């Protein structure tokens, strides 16, 4: 993954929406040479490979039959048939409950929740059923073949119900994994890992990047390891940690900080639970400072957990309080989105105040 | 409601409707002890139930005969226009009838049509019902003595448990609620295995992680019980879809109660099952009570059976205390589910004679007379015994021997289970994921250090 490609879709340049949330007609713009592609195409390619390599894999959810509202399932029903790729009734608890039963029979159940904002009717199925299926049966049964895909996060014009980042809720559930990719290449490799991992996984896809993020993605079948964070950019003065779409914003802040002589190390956590404490810890031991950034509201966000863990492990090495640059503790507000968001300059300010603490 | 009154009214379900206005059914159709002709009608109704939806499909296709200007071609089929502004009634003219084969006295109802049961199967059915009844009595007592932490009986629902299980094959998958241990018993789960689970010992397949009665057995295709209500219904649909894709000669059965029919998962599951056309049997044990909540506080519909129509699912109501009716209905449902790849809904009308669980005293919210009437006059076990005795398949000597033997086996199972140690501490951290991640390894290490410092804080019967 070339860190430079992240610059190509700087969100700070485009607060005004450029694309609709729903189907648009520019599906064929990318993937001309089969290498450079956007994030939804990378997801689409991963799903093709998943269905191709495992006849027991199924893809379903609301509107997935025609390709999905974000086009992630384009072409799958034609290629693999309507019994393996299909629409479901509009009922999230039904989708996940059905998926758990399908997975419990040794299948790869790849369920789509149309927006992460709508995942909550399925919360009970995820918390009490999927996450405990193996444990409560003493490993007699499991639904490890379950992967729940859901677009999450800000998109510029999504308001309350097309913008939320609910990952922290799902990081409080022993028994599931939570994975969020930052780019097309990551999305393909991580999604294939999730689908093939023997544990139920919630995979949040940064919807802002579906079309905006474009990079080289290997055509072949490949997987990226779960529970391994990645140092995307090395630095010595401060560690910046994030995931998903926020990585590109953080990288811009790193570049600006560099101009002011501050060397930032940037880490993509990728898997939120179970998370790679070791990589974060060793980076903080080196830099002595940590800044965490996520779109979700700051209070009770996953940044709080990371902060507490790192303070436990690196207290004597820290030279400043752990900084959190996150969403505000308000519902996601349509016209106030530019104010709500953890923007590049908020991050830059926090970098400077942490380094100068 | 006095005992004699209840019997005189002779409606099987009178006590379930007592919170409502007088029943819509006329006294004559309500009387299951009526003339033989009545039961023949009942039979006819059963068959019409089975194939009503097929007939309906054909009728809708024949709308071609209708003047096209009066018909709307709408997704799902043609819809006829009418000039009459008529709202569909909120309830049918009479309540859905209830399929019955054996009357309260264990007499075969004349003209009743049912699936033949061999002597061998009938005797096993009866023996297992008695075993279940005895297990409930012994384990309930064990809880009262403080030997196990919790228990819930199936008293009054023995026929539902055993007869439904008997009509299935071991290849059929079971997604239970928590009041169907008889299905597991029928499939060969031993009394020792039941006891091990209730004691949460090392031999418990669930490794002592769940409360008593949360049984599960991969070997018996019986998915582990969860205390959550109706969440297993959509699982059953997903599993049934897998059977469908694998073209297996098997179906899924999932059980739930009248209370469970109010959960979102119930609606989700029925709708998904109908749309995906999967071989699943939804078996509702309408026992009148969801802990203390009577069905009159649960729904306004005519029970649960009528919901099937709303989802496009074939449905039948059966007498839940009539083992032969249950056996026949489940047998027919299984045939339809597999051969036609479709879901079927069964509502069994019964009564939870026991308390909800050992944490409940149901006399606080329902009359003792009502409980006693169901316990004595409508006991499904006694009813089935009368029938097999009349067939010459059972006698008092066999009865005494069976009850005595089962009781001894159960007491022995408890004594054995009590002495088996608990699963080792390492099992606390296993099975959260396929392999324990680093946070769990770290937590285990820390916990073990704490135990070393404060061993007195932890149970001594659990090896660390």
Short mmCIF file of N, CA and C in Angstrom, two decimals, chain A residues 81-192:
data_model
loop_
_atom_site.label_atom_id
_atom_site.label_comp_id
_atom_site.label_asym_id
_atom_site.label_seq_id
_atom_site.Cartn_x
_atom_site.Cartn_y
_atom_site.Cartn_z
N UNK A 81 -25.75 -16.90 -9.53
CA UNK A 81 -27.14 -17.34 -9.42
C UNK A 81 -27.86 -16.73 -8.23
N UNK A 82 -29.19 -16.72 -8.38
CA UNK A 82 -30.01 -16.06 -7.36
C UNK A 82 -30.18 -16.88 -6.09
N UNK A 83 -29.69 -18.10 -6.10
CA UNK A 83 -29.79 -18.85 -4.84
C UNK A 83 -28.58 -18.59 -3.95
N UNK A 84 -27.52 -18.05 -4.53
CA UNK A 84 -26.34 -17.73 -3.71
C UNK A 84 -26.17 -16.23 -3.48
N UNK A 85 -26.82 -15.45 -4.29
CA UNK A 85 -26.76 -13.98 -4.14
C UNK A 85 -28.18 -13.46 -4.24
N UNK A 86 -28.73 -12.97 -3.15
CA UNK A 86 -30.15 -12.64 -3.21
C UNK A 86 -30.55 -11.49 -2.30
N UNK A 87 -31.68 -10.91 -2.68
CA UNK A 87 -32.32 -9.88 -1.84
C UNK A 87 -32.95 -10.55 -0.64
N UNK A 88 -33.00 -9.82 0.45
CA UNK A 88 -33.77 -10.29 1.60
C UNK A 88 -34.88 -9.29 1.87
N UNK A 89 -35.87 -9.70 2.66
CA UNK A 89 -36.84 -8.71 3.13
C UNK A 89 -36.11 -7.61 3.92
N UNK A 90 -36.79 -6.49 4.03
CA UNK A 90 -36.18 -5.32 4.68
C UNK A 90 -36.28 -5.50 6.20
N UNK A 91 -35.35 -6.22 6.75
CA UNK A 91 -35.45 -6.60 8.16
C UNK A 91 -34.07 -7.02 8.65
N UNK A 92 -33.40 -6.13 9.33
CA UNK A 92 -32.00 -6.39 9.69
C UNK A 92 -31.85 -7.54 10.68
N UNK A 93 -32.76 -7.66 11.65
CA UNK A 93 -32.61 -8.77 12.59
C UNK A 93 -32.84 -10.09 11.88
N UNK A 94 -33.69 -10.07 10.87
CA UNK A 94 -33.90 -11.28 10.07
C UNK A 94 -32.66 -11.62 9.26
N UNK A 95 -32.03 -10.61 8.68
CA UNK A 95 -30.84 -10.84 7.86
C UNK A 95 -29.75 -11.49 8.71
N UNK A 96 -29.49 -10.94 9.87
CA UNK A 96 -28.40 -11.48 10.69
C UNK A 96 -28.81 -12.81 11.33
N UNK A 97 -30.04 -12.92 11.77
CA UNK A 97 -30.50 -14.20 12.33
C UNK A 97 -30.41 -15.31 11.30
N UNK A 98 -30.88 -15.03 10.11
CA UNK A 98 -30.81 -15.99 9.00
C UNK A 98 -29.33 -16.34 8.73
N UNK A 99 -28.49 -15.33 8.71
CA UNK A 99 -27.07 -15.52 8.41
C UNK A 99 -26.39 -16.41 9.46
N UNK A 100 -26.80 -16.24 10.71
CA UNK A 100 -26.22 -17.06 11.79
C UNK A 100 -26.59 -18.53 11.55
N UNK A 101 -27.85 -18.78 11.25
CA UNK A 101 -28.28 -20.16 10.99
C UNK A 101 -27.57 -20.76 9.79
N UNK A 102 -27.41 -19.95 8.76
CA UNK A 102 -26.72 -20.42 7.55
C UNK A 102 -25.25 -20.72 7.87
N UNK A 103 -24.63 -19.83 8.62
CA UNK A 103 -23.22 -20.02 8.98
C UNK A 103 -23.05 -21.23 9.89
N UNK A 104 -24.04 -21.44 10.76
CA UNK A 104 -23.95 -22.57 11.70
C UNK A 104 -23.96 -23.91 10.98
N UNK A 105 -24.36 -23.91 9.73
CA UNK A 105 -24.38 -25.14 8.93
C UNK A 105 -23.10 -25.29 8.10
N UNK A 106 -22.10 -24.51 8.44
CA UNK A 106 -20.82 -24.66 7.74
C UNK A 106 -20.71 -23.85 6.47
N UNK A 107 -21.54 -22.84 6.34
CA UNK A 107 -21.48 -21.98 5.14
C UNK A 107 -20.78 -20.67 5.46
N UNK A 108 -20.35 -19.99 4.39
CA UNK A 108 -19.84 -18.62 4.53
C UNK A 108 -21.02 -17.70 4.27
N UNK A 109 -21.56 -17.14 5.32
CA UNK A 109 -22.72 -16.26 5.19
C UNK A 109 -22.23 -14.82 5.18
N UNK A 110 -22.30 -14.17 4.03
CA UNK A 110 -21.82 -12.79 3.91
C UNK A 110 -23.05 -11.90 3.82
N UNK A 111 -23.38 -11.28 4.93
CA UNK A 111 -24.63 -10.52 5.02
C UNK A 111 -24.33 -9.03 4.91
N UNK A 112 -25.14 -8.35 4.12
CA UNK A 112 -24.96 -6.90 4.00
C UNK A 112 -26.05 -6.17 4.77
N UNK A 113 -25.63 -5.23 5.60
CA UNK A 113 -26.57 -4.29 6.22
C UNK A 113 -26.37 -3.00 5.43
N UNK A 114 -27.45 -2.46 4.89
CA UNK A 114 -27.32 -1.41 3.87
C UNK A 114 -26.54 -0.19 4.36
N UNK A 115 -26.78 0.19 5.58
CA UNK A 115 -26.03 1.28 6.22
C UNK A 115 -25.79 0.87 7.67
N UNK A 116 -24.61 1.17 8.20
CA UNK A 116 -24.33 0.83 9.60
C UNK A 116 -25.35 1.48 10.52
N UNK A 117 -25.91 2.61 10.09
CA UNK A 117 -26.94 3.29 10.88
C UNK A 117 -28.15 2.39 11.13
N UNK A 118 -28.34 1.38 10.29
CA UNK A 118 -29.53 0.52 10.38
C UNK A 118 -29.23 -0.85 10.96
N UNK A 119 -28.07 -0.98 11.57
CA UNK A 119 -27.66 -2.29 12.07
C UNK A 119 -28.31 -2.61 13.42
N UNK A 120 -28.85 -1.59 14.08
CA UNK A 120 -29.30 -1.79 15.45
C UNK A 120 -30.45 -2.78 15.64
N UNK A 121 -31.40 -2.89 14.72
CA UNK A 121 -32.39 -3.97 14.92
C UNK A 121 -31.74 -5.35 15.00
N UNK A 122 -30.54 -5.47 14.46
CA UNK A 122 -29.83 -6.76 14.49
C UNK A 122 -28.88 -6.86 15.67
N UNK A 123 -28.88 -5.86 16.52
CA UNK A 123 -27.89 -5.82 17.60
C UNK A 123 -28.01 -7.04 18.52
N UNK A 124 -29.25 -7.40 18.85
CA UNK A 124 -29.45 -8.56 19.72
C UNK A 124 -28.90 -9.83 19.07
N UNK A 125 -29.16 -9.99 17.79
CA UNK A 125 -28.66 -11.18 17.09
C UNK A 125 -27.12 -11.20 17.10
N UNK A 126 -26.51 -10.03 17.04
CA UNK A 126 -25.05 -9.98 17.01
C UNK A 126 -24.49 -10.21 18.42
N UNK A 127 -25.07 -9.51 19.39
CA UNK A 127 -24.54 -9.55 20.76
C UNK A 127 -24.83 -10.89 21.45
N UNK A 128 -26.10 -11.29 21.40
CA UNK A 128 -26.50 -12.46 22.18
C UNK A 128 -26.43 -13.77 21.41
N UNK A 129 -26.43 -13.69 20.11
CA UNK A 129 -26.45 -14.93 19.32
C UNK A 129 -25.10 -15.18 18.64
N UNK A 130 -24.76 -14.35 17.67
CA UNK A 130 -23.52 -14.60 16.91
C UNK A 130 -22.30 -14.68 17.85
N UNK A 131 -22.19 -13.71 18.74
CA UNK A 131 -20.99 -13.62 19.56
C UNK A 131 -20.87 -14.76 20.56
N UNK A 132 -22.00 -15.35 20.96
CA UNK A 132 -21.98 -16.38 22.01
C UNK A 132 -22.23 -17.78 21.47
N UNK A 133 -22.41 -17.89 20.20
CA UNK A 133 -22.84 -19.17 19.61
C UNK A 133 -21.85 -20.29 19.93
N UNK A 134 -20.57 -20.00 19.80
CA UNK A 134 -19.54 -21.00 20.05
C UNK A 134 -19.38 -21.23 21.56
N UNK A 135 -19.31 -20.15 22.28
CA UNK A 135 -19.01 -20.23 23.72
C UNK A 135 -20.11 -20.97 24.47
N UNK A 136 -21.36 -20.62 24.18
CA UNK A 136 -22.45 -21.18 24.95
C UNK A 136 -22.67 -22.66 24.67
N UNK A 137 -22.16 -23.12 23.54
CA UNK A 137 -22.35 -24.53 23.20
C UNK A 137 -21.13 -25.36 23.55
N UNK A 138 -20.14 -24.75 24.18
CA UNK A 138 -18.91 -25.47 24.47
C UNK A 138 -18.21 -25.90 23.19
N UNK A 139 -18.30 -25.07 22.17
CA UNK A 139 -17.68 -25.31 20.86
C UNK A 139 -18.31 -26.48 20.11
N UNK A 140 -19.54 -26.84 20.48
CA UNK A 140 -20.24 -27.85 19.68
C UNK A 140 -20.76 -27.24 18.39
N UNK A 141 -21.12 -25.97 18.48
CA UNK A 141 -21.64 -25.25 17.32
C UNK A 141 -20.89 -23.92 17.20
N UNK A 142 -20.79 -23.42 15.99
CA UNK A 142 -20.25 -22.06 15.84
C UNK A 142 -20.84 -21.44 14.59
N UNK A 143 -20.79 -20.11 14.53
CA UNK A 143 -21.27 -19.43 13.32
C UNK A 143 -20.10 -18.60 12.76
N UNK A 144 -18.92 -19.20 12.84
CA UNK A 144 -17.71 -18.51 12.42
C UNK A 144 -17.70 -18.08 10.97
N UNK A 145 -18.54 -18.68 10.15
CA UNK A 145 -18.59 -18.31 8.73
C UNK A 145 -19.34 -17.02 8.47
N UNK A 146 -19.76 -16.36 9.54
CA UNK A 146 -20.56 -15.14 9.37
C UNK A 146 -19.69 -13.90 9.20
N UNK A 147 -19.95 -13.15 8.14
CA UNK A 147 -19.33 -11.83 7.96
C UNK A 147 -20.45 -10.83 7.69
N UNK A 148 -20.48 -9.78 8.49
CA UNK A 148 -21.50 -8.74 8.30
C UNK A 148 -20.80 -7.53 7.70
N UNK A 149 -21.20 -7.16 6.51
CA UNK A 149 -20.65 -5.96 5.87
C UNK A 149 -21.61 -4.80 6.07
N UNK A 150 -21.09 -3.63 6.39
CA UNK A 150 -21.97 -2.47 6.50
C UNK A 150 -21.18 -1.19 6.19
N UNK A 151 -21.69 -0.37 5.26
CA UNK A 151 -21.07 0.93 5.01
C UNK A 151 -21.26 1.82 6.24
N UNK A 152 -20.21 2.53 6.63
CA UNK A 152 -20.33 3.37 7.82
C UNK A 152 -19.68 4.72 7.53
N UNK A 153 -19.93 5.65 8.41
CA UNK A 153 -19.19 6.90 8.43
C UNK A 153 -19.77 8.03 7.58
N UNK A 154 -19.12 9.17 7.73
CA UNK A 154 -19.57 10.40 7.08
C UNK A 154 -19.45 10.29 5.56
N UNK A 155 -20.29 11.05 4.89
CA UNK A 155 -20.23 11.06 3.43
C UNK A 155 -20.48 12.46 2.88
N UNK A 156 -20.58 13.44 3.79
CA UNK A 156 -20.72 14.81 3.33
C UNK A 156 -22.14 15.33 3.36
N UNK A 157 -23.10 14.42 3.24
CA UNK A 157 -24.50 14.88 3.18
C UNK A 157 -25.44 13.84 3.74
N UNK A 158 -24.95 12.98 4.59
CA UNK A 158 -25.74 11.83 5.04
C UNK A 158 -26.63 12.09 6.24
N UNK A 159 -26.39 13.17 6.96
CA UNK A 159 -27.25 13.47 8.11
C UNK A 159 -27.22 12.37 9.16
N UNK A 160 -28.26 12.36 10.00
CA UNK A 160 -28.30 11.43 11.13
C UNK A 160 -28.14 9.97 10.73
N UNK A 161 -28.78 9.59 9.63
CA UNK A 161 -28.99 8.17 9.41
C UNK A 161 -28.24 7.57 8.22
N UNK A 162 -27.28 8.32 7.71
CA UNK A 162 -26.43 7.75 6.67
C UNK A 162 -24.97 8.11 6.95
N UNK A 163 -24.63 8.32 8.20
CA UNK A 163 -23.31 8.86 8.52
C UNK A 163 -22.63 8.26 9.74
N UNK A 164 -23.36 7.51 10.52
CA UNK A 164 -22.83 7.15 11.84
C UNK A 164 -21.68 6.15 11.78
N UNK A 165 -20.88 6.21 12.83
CA UNK A 165 -19.75 5.28 13.01
C UNK A 165 -19.99 4.51 14.31
N UNK A 166 -20.71 3.41 14.23
CA UNK A 166 -21.11 2.73 15.46
C UNK A 166 -20.13 1.67 15.95
N UNK A 167 -18.88 1.74 15.50
CA UNK A 167 -17.96 0.63 15.78
C UNK A 167 -17.76 0.35 17.26
N UNK A 168 -17.81 1.39 18.10
CA UNK A 168 -17.52 1.17 19.52
C UNK A 168 -18.52 0.21 20.17
N UNK A 169 -19.78 0.29 19.74
CA UNK A 169 -20.78 -0.64 20.30
C UNK A 169 -20.32 -2.08 20.10
N UNK A 170 -19.73 -2.33 18.94
CA UNK A 170 -19.39 -3.70 18.57
C UNK A 170 -18.04 -4.13 19.13
N UNK A 171 -17.31 -3.16 19.70
CA UNK A 171 -16.03 -3.49 20.32
C UNK A 171 -16.22 -3.89 21.77
N UNK A 172 -17.45 -3.98 22.20
CA UNK A 172 -17.75 -4.34 23.59
C UNK A 172 -18.40 -5.72 23.64
N UNK A 173 -18.15 -6.52 22.62
CA UNK A 173 -18.81 -7.82 22.49
C UNK A 173 -17.78 -8.92 22.31
N UNK A 174 -17.36 -9.56 23.40
CA UNK A 174 -16.43 -10.69 23.23
C UNK A 174 -17.07 -11.74 22.32
N UNK A 175 -16.30 -12.22 21.38
CA UNK A 175 -16.82 -13.26 20.48
C UNK A 175 -16.94 -12.81 19.04
N UNK A 176 -16.94 -11.50 18.81
CA UNK A 176 -16.91 -11.06 17.42
C UNK A 176 -15.63 -10.25 17.18
N UNK A 177 -15.30 -10.10 15.91
CA UNK A 177 -14.19 -9.24 15.52
C UNK A 177 -14.76 -8.05 14.76
N UNK A 178 -14.06 -6.93 14.84
CA UNK A 178 -14.49 -5.73 14.11
C UNK A 178 -13.31 -5.26 13.25
N UNK A 179 -13.58 -5.14 11.96
CA UNK A 179 -12.51 -4.81 11.02
C UNK A 179 -12.95 -3.64 10.14
N UNK A 180 -12.06 -2.70 9.91
CA UNK A 180 -12.38 -1.53 9.07
C UNK A 180 -11.19 -1.23 8.15
N UNK A 181 -11.39 -1.28 6.85
CA UNK A 181 -10.28 -1.01 5.93
C UNK A 181 -10.15 0.49 5.63
N UNK A 182 -8.96 0.88 5.21
CA UNK A 182 -8.74 2.31 4.93
C UNK A 182 -8.69 2.60 3.44
N UNK A 183 -8.59 1.56 2.60
CA UNK A 183 -8.37 1.81 1.18
C UNK A 183 -8.83 0.60 0.37
N UNK A 184 -8.88 0.71 -0.96
CA UNK A 184 -9.31 -0.42 -1.79
C UNK A 184 -8.48 -1.68 -1.61
N UNK A 185 -7.16 -1.52 -1.62
CA UNK A 185 -6.28 -2.68 -1.47
C UNK A 185 -6.53 -3.37 -0.14
N UNK A 186 -6.60 -2.56 0.91
CA UNK A 186 -6.87 -3.09 2.24
C UNK A 186 -8.24 -3.76 2.29
N UNK A 187 -9.21 -3.12 1.66
CA UNK A 187 -10.58 -3.62 1.71
C UNK A 187 -10.66 -5.02 1.12
N UNK A 188 -10.00 -5.21 -0.01
CA UNK A 188 -10.07 -6.52 -0.66
C UNK A 188 -9.40 -7.59 0.20
N UNK A 189 -8.18 -7.30 0.64
CA UNK A 189 -7.43 -8.29 1.41
C UNK A 189 -8.05 -8.58 2.77
N UNK A 190 -8.53 -7.54 3.42
CA UNK A 190 -9.13 -7.74 4.75
C UNK A 190 -10.49 -8.43 4.64
N UNK A 191 -11.27 -8.05 3.64
CA UNK A 191 -12.59 -8.67 3.52
C UNK A 191 -12.46 -10.17 3.25
N UNK A 192 -11.52 -10.54 2.40
CA UNK A 192 -11.33 -11.97 2.14
C UNK A 192 -10.87 -12.70 3.41
#
